[in-house]
Amino acid sequence: MNANEDEALLQEAENIAIQHMKEKYDLDVVITSEKKLPRKAVAEISLKGHVVDQEEQRFNLYVNYERKEVTSMGMSEDFKQLLIDKGYDPFKK
């Protein structure tokens, strides 16, 4: 893959992550970093971010760029508590 294709994959993964957080948890988020994992290991992009205007409510997630879906997510204690307060089980798939 060339740099333009990688950049397109990163942008698409960021859009998928933002849409996932909005649709699943009704949250507006900011993606602060993204990294494409080695292709021979897995077809995923790692993204980190936080809730808009709430930098302590951090999360990281992985987007499979072939299936175009979020595959897993980790979160700070503050983000976990936010989900619980909103009535979500933060560990339910």
PDB file of C-alpha atoms in Angstrom:
ATOM      1  CA  MET A   1       0.000   0.000   0.000  1.00  0.00           C
ATOM      2  CA  ASN A   2       1.175   3.484  -0.727  1.00  0.00           C
ATOM      3  CA  ALA A   3       0.939   6.479   1.598  1.00  0.00           C
ATOM      4  CA  ASN A   4      -2.271   7.778  -0.015  1.00  0.00           C
ATOM      5  CA  GLU A   5      -3.998   4.419   0.445  1.00  0.00           C
ATOM      6  CA  ASP A   6      -2.840   4.239   4.065  1.00  0.00           C
ATOM      7  CA  GLU A   7      -4.119   7.771   4.695  1.00  0.00           C
ATOM      8  CA  ALA A   8      -7.496   6.850   3.175  1.00  0.00           C
ATOM      9  CA  LEU A   9      -7.692   3.773   5.436  1.00  0.00           C
ATOM     10  CA  LEU A  10      -6.868   5.864   8.509  1.00  0.00           C
ATOM     11  CA  GLN A  11      -9.538   8.439   7.626  1.00  0.00           C
ATOM     12  CA  GLU A  12     -12.123   5.723   7.004  1.00  0.00           C
ATOM     13  CA  ALA A  13     -11.273   4.038  10.329  1.00  0.00           C
ATOM     14  CA  GLU A  14     -11.629   7.378  12.124  1.00  0.00           C
ATOM     15  CA  ASN A  15     -15.071   7.893  10.554  1.00  0.00           C
ATOM     16  CA  ILE A  16     -16.131   4.357  11.529  1.00  0.00           C
ATOM     17  CA  ALA A  17     -14.986   4.942  15.126  1.00  0.00           C
ATOM     18  CA  ILE A  18     -16.798   8.274  15.427  1.00  0.00           C
ATOM     19  CA  GLN A  19     -19.986   6.818  13.945  1.00  0.00           C
ATOM     20  CA  HIS A  20     -19.762   3.770  16.241  1.00  0.00           C
ATOM     21  CA  MET A  21     -19.513   5.933  19.370  1.00  0.00           C
ATOM     22  CA  LYS A  22     -22.405   8.131  18.220  1.00  0.00           C
ATOM     23  CA  GLU A  23     -24.713   5.253  17.252  1.00  0.00           C
ATOM     24  CA  LYS A  24     -23.907   2.883  20.118  1.00  0.00           C
ATOM     25  CA  TYR A  25     -23.481   5.347  23.011  1.00  0.00           C
ATOM     26  CA  ASP A  26     -24.837   8.686  21.687  1.00  0.00           C
ATOM     27  CA  LEU A  27     -21.446  10.306  22.275  1.00  0.00           C
ATOM     28  CA  ASP A  28     -19.551  12.913  20.305  1.00  0.00           C
ATOM     29  CA  VAL A  29     -15.873  12.030  20.344  1.00  0.00           C
ATOM     30  CA  VAL A  30     -12.531  13.293  19.114  1.00  0.00           C
ATOM     31  CA  ILE A  31      -9.935  10.903  17.698  1.00  0.00           C
ATOM     32  CA  THR A  32      -6.488  11.966  18.886  1.00  0.00           C
ATOM     33  CA  SER A  33      -4.291   9.314  17.285  1.00  0.00           C
ATOM     34  CA  GLU A  34      -4.438   6.390  14.923  1.00  0.00           C
ATOM     35  CA  LYS A  35      -1.971   3.706  13.927  1.00  0.00           C
ATOM     36  CA  LYS A  36      -2.215   1.051  11.264  1.00  0.00           C
ATOM     37  CA  LEU A  37      -1.063  -2.277  12.662  1.00  0.00           C
ATOM     38  CA  PRO A  38       1.285  -4.482  10.621  1.00  0.00           C
ATOM     39  CA  ARG A  39      -0.723  -6.114   7.818  1.00  0.00           C
ATOM     40  CA  LYS A  40       0.887  -9.504   8.331  1.00  0.00           C
ATOM     41  CA  ALA A  41      -0.389  -9.491  11.919  1.00  0.00           C
ATOM     42  CA  VAL A  42      -3.938  -8.203  11.486  1.00  0.00           C
ATOM     43  CA  ALA A  43      -5.992  -5.902   9.242  1.00  0.00           C
ATOM     44  CA  GLU A  44      -6.699  -3.360  11.979  1.00  0.00           C
ATOM     45  CA  ILE A  45      -6.137   0.238  12.897  1.00  0.00           C
ATOM     46  CA  SER A  46      -5.723   1.299  16.513  1.00  0.00           C
ATOM     47  CA  LEU A  47      -7.389   4.583  17.444  1.00  0.00           C
ATOM     48  CA  LYS A  48      -7.326   6.644  20.629  1.00  0.00           C
ATOM     49  CA  GLY A  49      -9.633   9.448  21.583  1.00  0.00           C
ATOM     50  CA  HIS A  50     -11.896  11.046  24.149  1.00  0.00           C
ATOM     51  CA  VAL A  51     -15.359  12.495  24.564  1.00  0.00           C
ATOM     52  CA  VAL A  52     -15.622  16.053  23.202  1.00  0.00           C
ATOM     53  CA  ASP A  53     -14.546  18.561  25.902  1.00  0.00           C
ATOM     54  CA  GLN A  54     -13.899  15.697  28.375  1.00  0.00           C
ATOM     55  CA  GLU A  55     -10.278  14.657  27.918  1.00  0.00           C
ATOM     56  CA  GLU A  56     -10.342  12.417  31.011  1.00  0.00           C
ATOM     57  CA  GLN A  57     -13.049  10.245  29.379  1.00  0.00           C
ATOM     58  CA  ARG A  58     -10.585   8.390  27.149  1.00  0.00           C
ATOM     59  CA  PHE A  59     -10.954   5.266  25.041  1.00  0.00           C
ATOM     60  CA  ASN A  60      -9.014   3.229  22.557  1.00  0.00           C
ATOM     61  CA  LEU A  61     -10.497   0.947  19.966  1.00  0.00           C
ATOM     62  CA  TYR A  62      -9.581  -1.192  17.002  1.00  0.00           C
ATOM     63  CA  VAL A  63     -11.221  -0.996  13.602  1.00  0.00           C
ATOM     64  CA  ASN A  64     -10.884  -3.882  11.154  1.00  0.00           C
ATOM     65  CA  TYR A  65     -10.457  -2.072   7.844  1.00  0.00           C
ATOM     66  CA  GLU A  66     -11.415  -5.079   5.733  1.00  0.00           C
ATOM     67  CA  ARG A  67     -14.724  -5.700   7.543  1.00  0.00           C
ATOM     68  CA  LYS A  68     -15.179  -1.979   8.341  1.00  0.00           C
ATOM     69  CA  GLU A  69     -16.170  -2.582  11.959  1.00  0.00           C
ATOM     70  CA  VAL A  70     -15.002  -1.937  15.507  1.00  0.00           C
ATOM     71  CA  THR A  71     -13.534  -5.168  16.867  1.00  0.00           C
ATOM     72  CA  SER A  72     -12.603  -4.227  20.441  1.00  0.00           C
ATOM     73  CA  MET A  73     -12.454  -1.289  22.807  1.00  0.00           C
ATOM     74  CA  GLY A  74     -10.661  -0.278  25.993  1.00  0.00           C
ATOM     75  CA  MET A  75     -11.500   2.672  28.221  1.00  0.00           C
ATOM     76  CA  SER A  76     -10.422   4.821  31.128  1.00  0.00           C
ATOM     77  CA  GLU A  77     -12.240   4.570  34.448  1.00  0.00           C
ATOM     78  CA  ASP A  78     -13.888   7.941  33.719  1.00  0.00           C
ATOM     79  CA  PHE A  79     -15.179   6.710  30.362  1.00  0.00           C
ATOM     80  CA  LYS A  80     -16.439   3.484  31.929  1.00  0.00           C
ATOM     81  CA  GLN A  81     -18.300   5.472  34.590  1.00  0.00           C
ATOM     82  CA  LEU A  82     -19.825   7.721  31.913  1.00  0.00           C
ATOM     83  CA  LEU A  83     -21.240   4.674  30.115  1.00  0.00           C
ATOM     84  CA  ILE A  84     -22.617   3.255  33.352  1.00  0.00           C
ATOM     85  CA  ASP A  85     -24.193   6.626  34.213  1.00  0.00           C
ATOM     86  CA  LYS A  86     -25.836   6.669  30.762  1.00  0.00           C
ATOM     87  CA  GLY A  87     -27.294   3.192  31.415  1.00  0.00           C
ATOM     88  CA  TYR A  88     -24.885   1.167  29.253  1.00  0.00           C
ATOM     89  CA  ASP A  89     -22.993  -1.953  30.224  1.00  0.00           C
ATOM     90  CA  PRO A  90     -19.456  -0.989  29.170  1.00  0.00           C
ATOM     91  CA  PHE A  91     -18.464  -4.651  28.696  1.00  0.00           C
ATOM     92  CA  LYS A  92     -21.430  -5.811  26.644  1.00  0.00           C
ATOM     93  CA  LYS A  93     -20.550  -6.567  23.033  1.00  0.00           C
TER      94      LYS A  93
END
